[in-house]
mmCIF file with all atom_site columns, C-alpha atoms in Angstrom:
data_model
loop_
_atom_site.group_PDB
_atom_site.id
_atom_site.type_symbol
_atom_site.label_atom_id
_atom_site.label_alt_id
_atom_site.label_comp_id
_atom_site.label_asym_id
_atom_site.label_entity_id
_atom_site.label_seq_id
_atom_site.pdbx_PDB_ins_code
_atom_site.Cartn_x
_atom_site.Cartn_y
_atom_site.Cartn_z
_atom_site.occupancy
_atom_site.B_iso_or_equiv
_atom_site.pdbx_formal_charge
_atom_site.auth_seq_id
_atom_site.auth_comp_id
_atom_site.auth_asym_id
_atom_site.auth_atom_id
_atom_site.pdbx_PDB_model_num
ATOM 1   C CA . ASP A 1 1   ? 180.240 46.733 115.499 1.00 55.00 ? 1   ASP A CA 1
ATOM 2   C CA . THR A 1 2   ? 179.507 44.319 112.525 1.00 79.00 ? 2   THR A CA 1
ATOM 3   C CA . GLY A 1 3   ? 176.005 45.481 111.747 1.00 94.00 ? 3   GLY A CA 1
ATOM 4   C CA . VAL A 1 4   ? 174.747 47.483 108.786 1.00 97.00 ? 4   VAL A CA 1
ATOM 5   C CA . SER A 1 5   ? 175.970 50.983 108.729 1.00 97.00 ? 5   SER A CA 1
ATOM 6   C CA . GLN A 1 6   ? 174.810 53.962 106.698 1.00 98.00 ? 6   GLN A CA 1
ATOM 7   C CA . ASP A 1 7   ? 176.307 57.371 105.989 1.00 97.00 ? 7   ASP A CA 1
ATOM 8   C CA . PRO A 1 8   ? 175.264 60.118 106.515 1.00 97.00 ? 8   PRO A CA 1
ATOM 9   C CA . ARG A 1 9   ? 172.698 59.706 109.156 1.00 97.00 ? 9   ARG A CA 1
ATOM 10  C CA . HIS A 1 10  ? 171.090 63.038 108.253 1.00 97.00 ? 10  HIS A CA 1
ATOM 11  C CA . LYS A 1 11  ? 171.095 65.120 105.111 1.00 98.00 ? 11  LYS A CA 1
ATOM 12  C CA . ILE A 1 12  ? 169.445 68.403 104.542 1.00 98.00 ? 12  ILE A CA 1
ATOM 13  C CA . THR A 1 13  ? 169.563 69.714 100.909 1.00 98.00 ? 13  THR A CA 1
ATOM 14  C CA . LYS A 1 14  ? 167.894 72.177 98.725  1.00 98.00 ? 14  LYS A CA 1
ATOM 15  C CA . ARG A 1 15  ? 165.397 71.236 96.062  1.00 98.00 ? 15  ARG A CA 1
ATOM 16  C CA . GLY A 1 16  ? 167.195 70.445 92.827  1.00 97.00 ? 16  GLY A CA 1
ATOM 17  C CA . GLN A 1 17  ? 170.526 69.342 94.299  1.00 98.00 ? 17  GLN A CA 1
ATOM 18  C CA . ASN A 1 18  ? 171.987 65.850 94.056  1.00 98.00 ? 18  ASN A CA 1
ATOM 19  C CA . VAL A 1 19  ? 172.687 63.738 97.027  1.00 98.00 ? 19  VAL A CA 1
ATOM 20  C CA . THR A 1 20  ? 174.410 60.341 97.475  1.00 98.00 ? 20  THR A CA 1
ATOM 21  C CA . PHE A 1 21  ? 174.041 57.898 100.426 1.00 98.00 ? 21  PHE A CA 1
ATOM 22  C CA . ARG A 1 22  ? 176.288 55.033 101.356 1.00 98.00 ? 22  ARG A CA 1
ATOM 23  C CA . CYS A 1 23  ? 175.480 51.635 102.846 1.00 98.00 ? 23  CYS A CA 1
ATOM 24  C CA . ASP A 1 24  ? 177.968 49.162 104.256 1.00 97.00 ? 24  ASP A CA 1
ATOM 25  C CA . PRO A 1 25  ? 176.360 45.757 104.725 1.00 96.00 ? 25  PRO A CA 1
ATOM 26  C CA . ILE A 1 26  ? 177.205 43.021 107.177 1.00 95.00 ? 26  ILE A CA 1
ATOM 27  C CA . SER A 1 27  ? 180.429 41.705 105.693 1.00 91.00 ? 27  SER A CA 1
ATOM 28  C CA . GLU A 1 28  ? 179.422 38.249 104.788 1.00 88.00 ? 28  GLU A CA 1
ATOM 29  C CA . HIS A 1 29  ? 175.961 39.118 103.403 1.00 91.00 ? 29  HIS A CA 1
ATOM 30  C CA . ASN A 1 30  ? 175.761 38.993 99.629  1.00 90.00 ? 30  ASN A CA 1
ATOM 31  C CA . ARG A 1 31  ? 172.336 40.624 99.199  1.00 92.00 ? 31  ARG A CA 1
ATOM 32  C CA . LEU A 1 32  ? 171.713 44.294 99.812  1.00 95.00 ? 32  LEU A CA 1
ATOM 33  C CA . TYR A 1 33  ? 168.349 46.105 99.709  1.00 95.00 ? 33  TYR A CA 1
ATOM 34  C CA . TRP A 1 34  ? 167.335 49.765 99.718  1.00 96.00 ? 34  TRP A CA 1
ATOM 35  C CA . TYR A 1 35  ? 163.973 50.818 101.127 1.00 96.00 ? 35  TYR A CA 1
ATOM 36  C CA . ARG A 1 36  ? 162.350 54.226 101.660 1.00 97.00 ? 36  ARG A CA 1
ATOM 37  C CA . GLN A 1 37  ? 160.133 55.057 104.622 1.00 97.00 ? 37  GLN A CA 1
ATOM 38  C CA . THR A 1 38  ? 157.867 58.069 104.983 1.00 95.00 ? 38  THR A CA 1
ATOM 39  C CA . LEU A 1 39  ? 156.193 59.204 108.069 1.00 92.00 ? 39  LEU A CA 1
ATOM 40  C CA . GLY A 1 40  ? 153.479 56.942 109.241 1.00 89.00 ? 40  GLY A CA 1
ATOM 41  C CA . GLN A 1 41  ? 154.291 54.248 106.868 1.00 93.00 ? 41  GLN A CA 1
ATOM 42  C CA . GLY A 1 42  ? 156.208 51.083 106.725 1.00 95.00 ? 42  GLY A CA 1
ATOM 43  C CA . PRO A 1 43  ? 159.380 50.775 104.644 1.00 95.00 ? 43  PRO A CA 1
ATOM 44  C CA . GLU A 1 44  ? 158.791 50.458 100.874 1.00 94.00 ? 44  GLU A CA 1
ATOM 45  C CA . PHE A 1 45  ? 161.145 48.489 98.723  1.00 93.00 ? 45  PHE A CA 1
ATOM 46  C CA . LEU A 1 46  ? 163.297 50.347 96.216  1.00 94.00 ? 46  LEU A CA 1
ATOM 47  C CA . THR A 1 47  ? 165.949 47.950 94.822  1.00 94.00 ? 47  THR A CA 1
ATOM 48  C CA . TYR A 1 48  ? 168.273 45.082 95.751  1.00 92.00 ? 48  TYR A CA 1
ATOM 49  C CA . PHE A 1 49  ? 171.585 43.633 94.677  1.00 93.00 ? 49  PHE A CA 1
ATOM 50  C CA . GLN A 1 50  ? 172.984 40.247 94.770  1.00 91.00 ? 50  GLN A CA 1
ATOM 51  C CA . ASN A 1 51  ? 176.736 40.666 94.890  1.00 92.00 ? 51  ASN A CA 1
ATOM 52  C CA . GLU A 1 52  ? 177.275 43.477 92.391  1.00 93.00 ? 52  GLU A CA 1
ATOM 53  C CA . ALA A 1 53  ? 174.172 42.716 90.148  1.00 92.00 ? 53  ALA A CA 1
ATOM 54  C CA . GLN A 1 54  ? 171.113 44.842 90.643  1.00 92.00 ? 54  GLN A CA 1
ATOM 55  C CA . LEU A 1 55  ? 168.318 42.203 90.254  1.00 89.00 ? 55  LEU A CA 1
ATOM 56  C CA . GLU A 1 56  ? 165.173 44.053 90.992  1.00 87.00 ? 56  GLU A CA 1
ATOM 57  C CA . LYS A 1 57  ? 163.915 47.674 90.978  1.00 89.00 ? 57  LYS A CA 1
ATOM 58  C CA . SER A 1 58  ? 160.573 48.951 92.230  1.00 88.00 ? 58  SER A CA 1
ATOM 59  C CA . ARG A 1 59  ? 158.466 51.280 90.104  1.00 85.00 ? 59  ARG A CA 1
ATOM 60  C CA . LEU A 1 60  ? 158.980 53.683 92.956  1.00 80.00 ? 60  LEU A CA 1
ATOM 61  C CA . LEU A 1 61  ? 162.532 54.106 91.791  1.00 84.00 ? 61  LEU A CA 1
ATOM 62  C CA . SER A 1 62  ? 162.226 56.863 89.222  1.00 88.00 ? 62  SER A CA 1
ATOM 63  C CA . ASP A 1 63  ? 164.870 57.913 86.621  1.00 92.00 ? 63  ASP A CA 1
ATOM 64  C CA . ARG A 1 64  ? 166.331 60.301 89.173  1.00 96.00 ? 64  ARG A CA 1
ATOM 65  C CA . PHE A 1 65  ? 167.386 57.598 91.448  1.00 96.00 ? 65  PHE A CA 1
ATOM 66  C CA . SER A 1 66  ? 170.356 55.267 90.784  1.00 96.00 ? 66  SER A CA 1
ATOM 67  C CA . ALA A 1 67  ? 171.972 52.675 92.948  1.00 96.00 ? 67  ALA A CA 1
ATOM 68  C CA . GLU A 1 68  ? 175.296 50.915 92.567  1.00 96.00 ? 68  GLU A CA 1
ATOM 69  C CA . ARG A 1 69  ? 177.200 48.186 94.273  1.00 96.00 ? 69  ARG A CA 1
ATOM 70  C CA . PRO A 1 70  ? 180.411 48.174 92.245  1.00 91.00 ? 70  PRO A CA 1
ATOM 71  C CA . LYS A 1 71  ? 182.514 45.478 94.069  1.00 88.00 ? 71  LYS A CA 1
ATOM 72  C CA . GLY A 1 72  ? 179.703 43.660 95.739  1.00 86.00 ? 72  GLY A CA 1
ATOM 73  C CA . SER A 1 73  ? 180.389 45.187 99.073  1.00 92.00 ? 73  SER A CA 1
ATOM 74  C CA . PHE A 1 74  ? 179.184 48.734 99.891  1.00 96.00 ? 74  PHE A CA 1
ATOM 75  C CA . SER A 1 75  ? 176.365 50.406 97.938  1.00 98.00 ? 75  SER A CA 1
ATOM 76  C CA . THR A 1 76  ? 175.478 53.880 97.072  1.00 98.00 ? 76  THR A CA 1
ATOM 77  C CA . LEU A 1 77  ? 172.068 55.407 96.330  1.00 98.00 ? 77  LEU A CA 1
ATOM 78  C CA . GLU A 1 78  ? 172.142 58.754 94.395  1.00 97.00 ? 78  GLU A CA 1
ATOM 79  C CA . ILE A 1 79  ? 169.062 61.063 93.938  1.00 97.00 ? 79  ILE A CA 1
ATOM 80  C CA . GLN A 1 80  ? 169.505 63.630 91.283  1.00 97.00 ? 80  GLN A CA 1
ATOM 81  C CA . ARG A 1 81  ? 167.536 66.907 91.101  1.00 97.00 ? 81  ARG A CA 1
ATOM 82  C CA . THR A 1 82  ? 165.885 66.281 94.494  1.00 98.00 ? 82  THR A CA 1
ATOM 83  C CA . GLU A 1 83  ? 162.276 67.135 95.098  1.00 97.00 ? 83  GLU A CA 1
ATOM 84  C CA . GLN A 1 84  ? 160.389 67.896 98.272  1.00 96.00 ? 84  GLN A CA 1
ATOM 85  C CA . GLY A 1 85  ? 158.578 64.574 97.901  1.00 95.00 ? 85  GLY A CA 1
ATOM 86  C CA . ASP A 1 86  ? 161.958 62.755 98.230  1.00 97.00 ? 86  ASP A CA 1
ATOM 87  C CA . SER A 1 87  ? 162.126 63.678 101.871 1.00 97.00 ? 87  SER A CA 1
ATOM 88  C CA . ALA A 1 88  ? 162.088 60.413 103.757 1.00 97.00 ? 88  ALA A CA 1
ATOM 89  C CA . MET A 1 89  ? 164.181 57.843 105.628 1.00 98.00 ? 89  MET A CA 1
ATOM 90  C CA . TYR A 1 90  ? 166.347 55.749 103.350 1.00 98.00 ? 90  TYR A CA 1
ATOM 91  C CA . LEU A 1 91  ? 167.046 52.387 104.833 1.00 98.00 ? 91  LEU A CA 1
ATOM 92  C CA . CYS A 1 92  ? 169.549 49.835 103.789 1.00 97.00 ? 92  CYS A CA 1
ATOM 93  C CA . ALA A 1 93  ? 169.391 46.124 104.649 1.00 96.00 ? 93  ALA A CA 1
ATOM 94  C CA . SER A 1 94  ? 171.430 43.072 103.955 1.00 94.00 ? 94  SER A CA 1
ATOM 95  C CA . SER A 1 95  ? 170.965 39.339 104.087 1.00 91.00 ? 95  SER A CA 1
ATOM 96  C CA . LEU A 1 96  ? 172.385 36.043 103.031 1.00 84.00 ? 96  LEU A CA 1
ATOM 97  C CA . THR A 1 97  ? 171.086 34.149 99.910  1.00 74.00 ? 97  THR A CA 1
ATOM 98  C CA . GLY A 1 98  ? 168.975 31.376 101.210 1.00 68.00 ? 98  GLY A CA 1
ATOM 99  C CA . THR A 1 99  ? 167.961 33.246 104.244 1.00 59.00 ? 99  THR A CA 1
ATOM 100 C CA . SER A 1 100 ? 167.065 36.379 102.205 1.00 55.00 ? 100 SER A CA 1
ATOM 101 C CA . VAL A 1 101 ? 163.873 36.898 104.250 1.00 72.00 ? 101 VAL A CA 1
ATOM 102 C CA . GLU A 1 102 ? 165.923 37.651 107.359 1.00 86.00 ? 102 GLU A CA 1
ATOM 103 C CA . GLN A 1 103 ? 167.035 41.144 106.499 1.00 91.00 ? 103 GLN A CA 1
ATOM 104 C CA . TYR A 1 104 ? 169.090 43.273 108.851 1.00 94.00 ? 104 TYR A CA 1
ATOM 105 C CA . PHE A 1 105 ? 168.699 46.948 108.641 1.00 96.00 ? 105 PHE A CA 1
ATOM 106 C CA . GLY A 1 106 ? 171.006 49.884 109.159 1.00 97.00 ? 106 GLY A CA 1
ATOM 107 C CA . PRO A 1 107 ? 169.989 53.023 111.088 1.00 97.00 ? 107 PRO A CA 1
ATOM 108 C CA . GLY A 1 108 ? 168.907 54.857 108.049 1.00 97.00 ? 108 GLY A CA 1
ATOM 109 C CA . THR A 1 109 ? 169.620 58.165 106.370 1.00 98.00 ? 109 THR A CA 1
ATOM 110 C CA . ARG A 1 110 ? 167.055 60.895 107.047 1.00 97.00 ? 110 ARG A CA 1
ATOM 111 C CA . LEU A 1 111 ? 166.791 63.110 103.986 1.00 98.00 ? 111 LEU A CA 1
ATOM 112 C CA . THR A 1 112 ? 165.080 66.570 104.228 1.00 98.00 ? 112 THR A CA 1
ATOM 113 C CA . VAL A 1 113 ? 164.600 68.521 101.002 1.00 98.00 ? 113 VAL A CA 1
ATOM 114 C CA . THR A 1 114 ? 163.854 72.146 101.477 1.00 97.00 ? 114 THR A CA 1
ATOM 115 C CA . THR B 2 1   ? 149.119 44.001 94.745  1.00 58.00 ? 1   THR B CA 1
ATOM 116 C CA . GLN B 2 2   ? 149.868 42.470 98.126  1.00 62.00 ? 2   GLN B CA 1
ATOM 117 C CA . LEU B 2 3   ? 148.826 44.290 101.054 1.00 83.00 ? 3   LEU B CA 1
ATOM 118 C CA . LEU B 2 4   ? 149.490 43.890 104.764 1.00 91.00 ? 4   LEU B CA 1
ATOM 119 C CA . GLU B 2 5   ? 147.064 45.428 107.279 1.00 95.00 ? 5   GLU B CA 1
ATOM 120 C CA . GLN B 2 6   ? 148.146 45.940 110.864 1.00 97.00 ? 6   GLN B CA 1
ATOM 121 C CA . SER B 2 7   ? 145.817 46.636 113.710 1.00 96.00 ? 7   SER B CA 1
ATOM 122 C CA . PRO B 2 8   ? 145.501 48.500 115.882 1.00 97.00 ? 8   PRO B CA 1
ATOM 123 C CA . GLN B 2 9   ? 147.339 51.444 114.330 1.00 96.00 ? 9   GLN B CA 1
ATOM 124 C CA . PHE B 2 10  ? 148.017 53.037 117.774 1.00 97.00 ? 10  PHE B CA 1
ATOM 125 C CA . LEU B 2 11  ? 147.986 51.470 121.281 1.00 97.00 ? 11  LEU B CA 1
ATOM 126 C CA . SER B 2 12  ? 148.610 53.300 124.542 1.00 97.00 ? 12  SER B CA 1
ATOM 127 C CA . ILE B 2 13  ? 148.570 51.026 127.749 1.00 97.00 ? 13  ILE B CA 1
ATOM 128 C CA . GLN B 2 14  ? 149.824 51.119 131.301 1.00 97.00 ? 14  GLN B CA 1
ATOM 129 C CA . GLU B 2 15  ? 152.924 49.173 132.421 1.00 97.00 ? 15  GLU B CA 1
ATOM 130 C CA . GLY B 2 16  ? 152.020 45.623 133.302 1.00 97.00 ? 16  GLY B CA 1
ATOM 131 C CA . GLU B 2 17  ? 149.194 45.189 130.857 1.00 97.00 ? 17  GLU B CA 1
ATOM 132 C CA . ASN B 2 18  ? 148.901 42.619 128.147 1.00 98.00 ? 18  ASN B CA 1
ATOM 133 C CA . LEU B 2 19  ? 148.359 43.327 124.480 1.00 97.00 ? 19  LEU B CA 1
ATOM 134 C CA . THR B 2 20  ? 147.986 41.713 121.174 1.00 98.00 ? 20  THR B CA 1
ATOM 135 C CA . VAL B 2 21  ? 148.640 43.242 117.728 1.00 98.00 ? 21  VAL B CA 1
ATOM 136 C CA . TYR B 2 22  ? 147.552 41.740 114.441 1.00 97.00 ? 22  TYR B CA 1
ATOM 137 C CA . CYS B 2 23  ? 148.883 41.473 110.914 1.00 97.00 ? 23  CYS B CA 1
ATOM 138 C CA . ASN B 2 24  ? 146.555 40.296 108.108 1.00 96.00 ? 24  ASN B CA 1
ATOM 139 C CA . SER B 2 25  ? 146.746 39.785 104.370 1.00 93.00 ? 25  SER B CA 1
ATOM 140 C CA . SER B 2 26  ? 144.477 38.257 101.674 1.00 89.00 ? 26  SER B CA 1
ATOM 141 C CA . SER B 2 27  ? 147.553 36.500 100.245 1.00 88.00 ? 27  SER B CA 1
ATOM 142 C CA . VAL B 2 28  ? 149.651 33.629 101.523 1.00 90.00 ? 28  VAL B CA 1
ATOM 143 C CA . PHE B 2 29  ? 153.078 34.341 102.859 1.00 86.00 ? 29  PHE B CA 1
ATOM 144 C CA . SER B 2 30  ? 156.063 32.216 102.354 1.00 87.00 ? 30  SER B CA 1
ATOM 145 C CA . SER B 2 31  ? 157.349 33.641 105.686 1.00 88.00 ? 31  SER B CA 1
ATOM 146 C CA . LEU B 2 32  ? 156.599 36.672 107.880 1.00 92.00 ? 32  LEU B CA 1
ATOM 147 C CA . GLN B 2 33  ? 158.833 38.772 109.974 1.00 93.00 ? 33  GLN B CA 1
ATOM 148 C CA . TRP B 2 34  ? 158.209 40.988 112.961 1.00 97.00 ? 34  TRP B CA 1
ATOM 149 C CA . TYR B 2 35  ? 160.440 44.086 113.451 1.00 97.00 ? 35  TYR B CA 1
ATOM 150 C CA . ARG B 2 36  ? 160.539 46.800 116.143 1.00 97.00 ? 36  ARG B CA 1
ATOM 151 C CA . GLN B 2 37  ? 161.478 50.273 115.226 1.00 97.00 ? 37  GLN B CA 1
ATOM 152 C CA . GLU B 2 38  ? 162.423 53.212 117.471 1.00 95.00 ? 38  GLU B CA 1
ATOM 153 C CA . PRO B 2 39  ? 162.181 56.748 116.271 1.00 92.00 ? 39  PRO B CA 1
ATOM 154 C CA . GLY B 2 40  ? 165.083 57.804 114.045 1.00 91.00 ? 40  GLY B CA 1
ATOM 155 C CA . GLU B 2 41  ? 166.414 54.124 113.743 1.00 94.00 ? 41  GLU B CA 1
ATOM 156 C CA . GLY B 2 42  ? 166.106 51.234 111.461 1.00 96.00 ? 42  GLY B CA 1
ATOM 157 C CA . PRO B 2 43  ? 163.862 48.356 112.132 1.00 97.00 ? 43  PRO B CA 1
ATOM 158 C CA . VAL B 2 44  ? 165.409 45.481 114.361 1.00 96.00 ? 44  VAL B CA 1
ATOM 159 C CA . LEU B 2 45  ? 164.335 42.010 113.461 1.00 95.00 ? 45  LEU B CA 1
ATOM 160 C CA . LEU B 2 46  ? 162.472 40.181 116.298 1.00 96.00 ? 46  LEU B CA 1
ATOM 161 C CA . VAL B 2 47  ? 161.408 36.933 114.817 1.00 95.00 ? 47  VAL B CA 1
ATOM 162 C CA . THR B 2 48  ? 160.750 35.081 111.498 1.00 92.00 ? 48  THR B CA 1
ATOM 163 C CA . VAL B 2 49  ? 157.850 32.571 111.084 1.00 92.00 ? 49  VAL B CA 1
ATOM 164 C CA . VAL B 2 50  ? 157.615 30.133 108.307 1.00 90.00 ? 50  VAL B CA 1
ATOM 165 C CA . THR B 2 51  ? 155.278 27.274 109.107 1.00 91.00 ? 51  THR B CA 1
ATOM 166 C CA . GLY B 2 52  ? 151.444 27.594 109.396 1.00 93.00 ? 52  GLY B CA 1
ATOM 167 C CA . GLY B 2 53  ? 150.436 27.459 113.065 1.00 95.00 ? 53  GLY B CA 1
ATOM 168 C CA . GLU B 2 54  ? 153.907 28.109 114.326 1.00 95.00 ? 54  GLU B CA 1
ATOM 169 C CA . VAL B 2 55  ? 154.373 29.799 117.648 1.00 97.00 ? 55  VAL B CA 1
ATOM 170 C CA . LYS B 2 56  ? 157.674 31.395 118.786 1.00 97.00 ? 56  LYS B CA 1
ATOM 171 C CA . LYS B 2 57  ? 158.406 32.989 122.061 1.00 97.00 ? 57  LYS B CA 1
ATOM 172 C CA . LEU B 2 58  ? 160.961 35.766 122.747 1.00 95.00 ? 58  LEU B CA 1
ATOM 173 C CA . LYS B 2 59  ? 160.991 36.415 126.473 1.00 95.00 ? 59  LYS B CA 1
ATOM 174 C CA . ARG B 2 60  ? 157.569 38.227 127.059 1.00 97.00 ? 60  ARG B CA 1
ATOM 175 C CA . LEU B 2 61  ? 156.666 38.293 123.345 1.00 97.00 ? 61  LEU B CA 1
ATOM 176 C CA . THR B 2 62  ? 154.759 35.496 121.684 1.00 98.00 ? 62  THR B CA 1
ATOM 177 C CA . PHE B 2 63  ? 154.404 35.422 117.966 1.00 97.00 ? 63  PHE B CA 1
ATOM 178 C CA . GLN B 2 64  ? 151.879 33.241 116.116 1.00 97.00 ? 64  GLN B CA 1
ATOM 179 C CA . PHE B 2 65  ? 151.549 32.443 112.394 1.00 95.00 ? 65  PHE B CA 1
ATOM 180 C CA . GLY B 2 66  ? 148.097 31.521 111.152 1.00 95.00 ? 66  GLY B CA 1
ATOM 181 C CA . ASP B 2 67  ? 147.444 28.048 109.998 1.00 95.00 ? 67  ASP B CA 1
ATOM 182 C CA . ALA B 2 68  ? 146.703 29.387 106.363 1.00 94.00 ? 68  ALA B CA 1
ATOM 183 C CA . ARG B 2 69  ? 149.784 31.567 106.547 1.00 92.00 ? 69  ARG B CA 1
ATOM 184 C CA . LYS B 2 70  ? 147.768 34.698 105.825 1.00 93.00 ? 70  LYS B CA 1
ATOM 185 C CA . ASP B 2 71  ? 147.951 36.293 109.252 1.00 95.00 ? 71  ASP B CA 1
ATOM 186 C CA . SER B 2 72  ? 150.033 36.653 112.339 1.00 97.00 ? 72  SER B CA 1
ATOM 187 C CA . SER B 2 73  ? 149.835 38.045 115.823 1.00 97.00 ? 73  SER B CA 1
ATOM 188 C CA . LEU B 2 74  ? 152.160 39.341 118.390 1.00 98.00 ? 74  LEU B CA 1
ATOM 189 C CA . HIS B 2 75  ? 151.254 39.067 122.030 1.00 98.00 ? 75  HIS B CA 1
ATOM 190 C CA . ILE B 2 76  ? 153.107 40.984 124.765 1.00 98.00 ? 76  ILE B CA 1
ATOM 191 C CA . THR B 2 77  ? 152.737 39.864 128.406 1.00 98.00 ? 77  THR B CA 1
ATOM 192 C CA . ALA B 2 78  ? 153.234 42.431 131.221 1.00 98.00 ? 78  ALA B CA 1
ATOM 193 C CA . ALA B 2 79  ? 154.230 45.256 128.926 1.00 97.00 ? 79  ALA B CA 1
ATOM 194 C CA . GLN B 2 80  ? 157.072 47.511 130.017 1.00 97.00 ? 80  GLN B CA 1
ATOM 195 C CA . PRO B 2 81  ? 158.009 51.061 129.080 1.00 96.00 ? 81  PRO B CA 1
ATOM 196 C CA . GLY B 2 82  ? 161.005 49.576 127.180 1.00 95.00 ? 82  GLY B CA 1
ATOM 197 C CA . ASP B 2 83  ? 158.530 47.898 124.767 1.00 97.00 ? 83  ASP B CA 1
ATOM 198 C CA . THR B 2 84  ? 157.510 51.230 123.488 1.00 97.00 ? 84  THR B CA 1
ATOM 199 C CA . GLY B 2 85  ? 158.067 51.541 119.707 1.00 97.00 ? 85  GLY B CA 1
ATOM 200 C CA . LEU B 2 86  ? 156.663 50.799 116.231 1.00 97.00 ? 86  LEU B CA 1
ATOM 201 C CA . TYR B 2 87  ? 156.040 47.174 115.626 1.00 98.00 ? 87  TYR B CA 1
ATOM 202 C CA . LEU B 2 88  ? 156.035 46.240 111.932 1.00 97.00 ? 88  LEU B CA 1
ATOM 203 C CA . CYS B 2 89  ? 155.160 42.976 110.188 1.00 96.00 ? 89  CYS B CA 1
ATOM 204 C CA . ALA B 2 90  ? 156.707 42.208 106.896 1.00 95.00 ? 90  ALA B CA 1
ATOM 205 C CA . GLY B 2 91  ? 155.671 39.455 104.508 1.00 91.00 ? 91  GLY B CA 1
ATOM 206 C CA . ASP B 2 92  ? 157.680 37.558 101.958 1.00 84.00 ? 92  ASP B CA 1
ATOM 207 C CA . TYR B 2 93  ? 155.339 36.244 99.158  1.00 76.00 ? 93  TYR B CA 1
ATOM 208 C CA . GLY B 2 94  ? 157.890 33.952 97.730  1.00 69.00 ? 94  GLY B CA 1
ATOM 209 C CA . GLY B 2 95  ? 158.035 35.235 94.201  1.00 61.00 ? 95  GLY B CA 1
ATOM 210 C CA . SER B 2 96  ? 159.663 38.462 95.212  1.00 55.00 ? 96  SER B CA 1
ATOM 211 C CA . GLN B 2 97  ? 163.132 37.058 95.674  1.00 62.00 ? 97  GLN B CA 1
ATOM 212 C CA . GLY B 2 98  ? 163.342 38.545 99.085  1.00 63.00 ? 98  GLY B CA 1
ATOM 213 C CA . ASN B 2 99  ? 162.044 42.120 99.051  1.00 79.00 ? 99  ASN B CA 1
ATOM 214 C CA . LEU B 2 100 ? 159.716 42.430 101.853 1.00 88.00 ? 100 LEU B CA 1
ATOM 215 C CA . ILE B 2 101 ? 156.185 43.980 102.009 1.00 91.00 ? 101 ILE B CA 1
ATOM 216 C CA . PHE B 2 102 ? 155.695 45.873 105.092 1.00 94.00 ? 102 PHE B CA 1
ATOM 217 C CA . GLY B 2 103 ? 152.507 46.897 106.969 1.00 95.00 ? 103 GLY B CA 1
ATOM 218 C CA . LYS B 2 104 ? 152.108 50.485 108.345 1.00 95.00 ? 104 LYS B CA 1
ATOM 219 C CA . GLY B 2 105 ? 152.898 49.252 111.776 1.00 96.00 ? 105 GLY B CA 1
ATOM 220 C CA . THR B 2 106 ? 151.331 49.466 115.301 1.00 97.00 ? 106 THR B CA 1
ATOM 221 C CA . LYS B 2 107 ? 152.767 52.330 117.394 1.00 97.00 ? 107 LYS B CA 1
ATOM 222 C CA . LEU B 2 108 ? 152.801 51.097 121.067 1.00 97.00 ? 108 LEU B CA 1
ATOM 223 C CA . SER B 2 109 ? 153.311 53.436 123.931 1.00 97.00 ? 109 SER B CA 1
ATOM 224 C CA . VAL B 2 110 ? 153.728 51.831 127.446 1.00 97.00 ? 110 VAL B CA 1
ATOM 225 C CA . LYS B 2 111 ? 153.345 54.334 130.196 1.00 97.00 ? 111 LYS B CA 1
ATOM 226 C CA . PRO B 2 112 ? 154.945 53.711 133.646 1.00 95.00 ? 112 PRO B CA 1
#
């Protein structure tokens, strides 16, 4: 399967703990995006990378959130000191520059903060 | 702030019926995408429309982009239970370098 993969698929954590999610994009895609989706809403943009450079961050991305893409391939999204409001589906997508509007999504990581 | 409004929010129909869902904005899109999402999964890209007035067909699904590139519609002919899911439209406003603005979606249920 050469699609976008995300790990883990589900994560349950206690408030105050740190969590880290991983995304592996489609191999030839140089752009990688993170979105967050809560119940009844469409995905909301968090941040994106072109190769290893983080080019844009949403105001939704508080100081507790950090994303990396160290070698321009896979990416990680870390949430520190989780809060119940962080409970959501975290989606990763990838695309090629030039066709960046055609974003291909992974299956998501469902985070539940108790 | 760009907003994408989708209607209706929910739609429940019988197998074999036709339906149309809408996506509207006060801003002009550079392009617009339609996605379908099933519970617990990521959105799956159905189509991208770029040119005002463009019509694209994908089997029983017909997508139309408004002439002014501010609105779009998705028409499904003879709906089947397998069409059940959340239909999302997402707009690219050009200046965003690719991050998409999503509507809240239309939740479609097709009953056999």
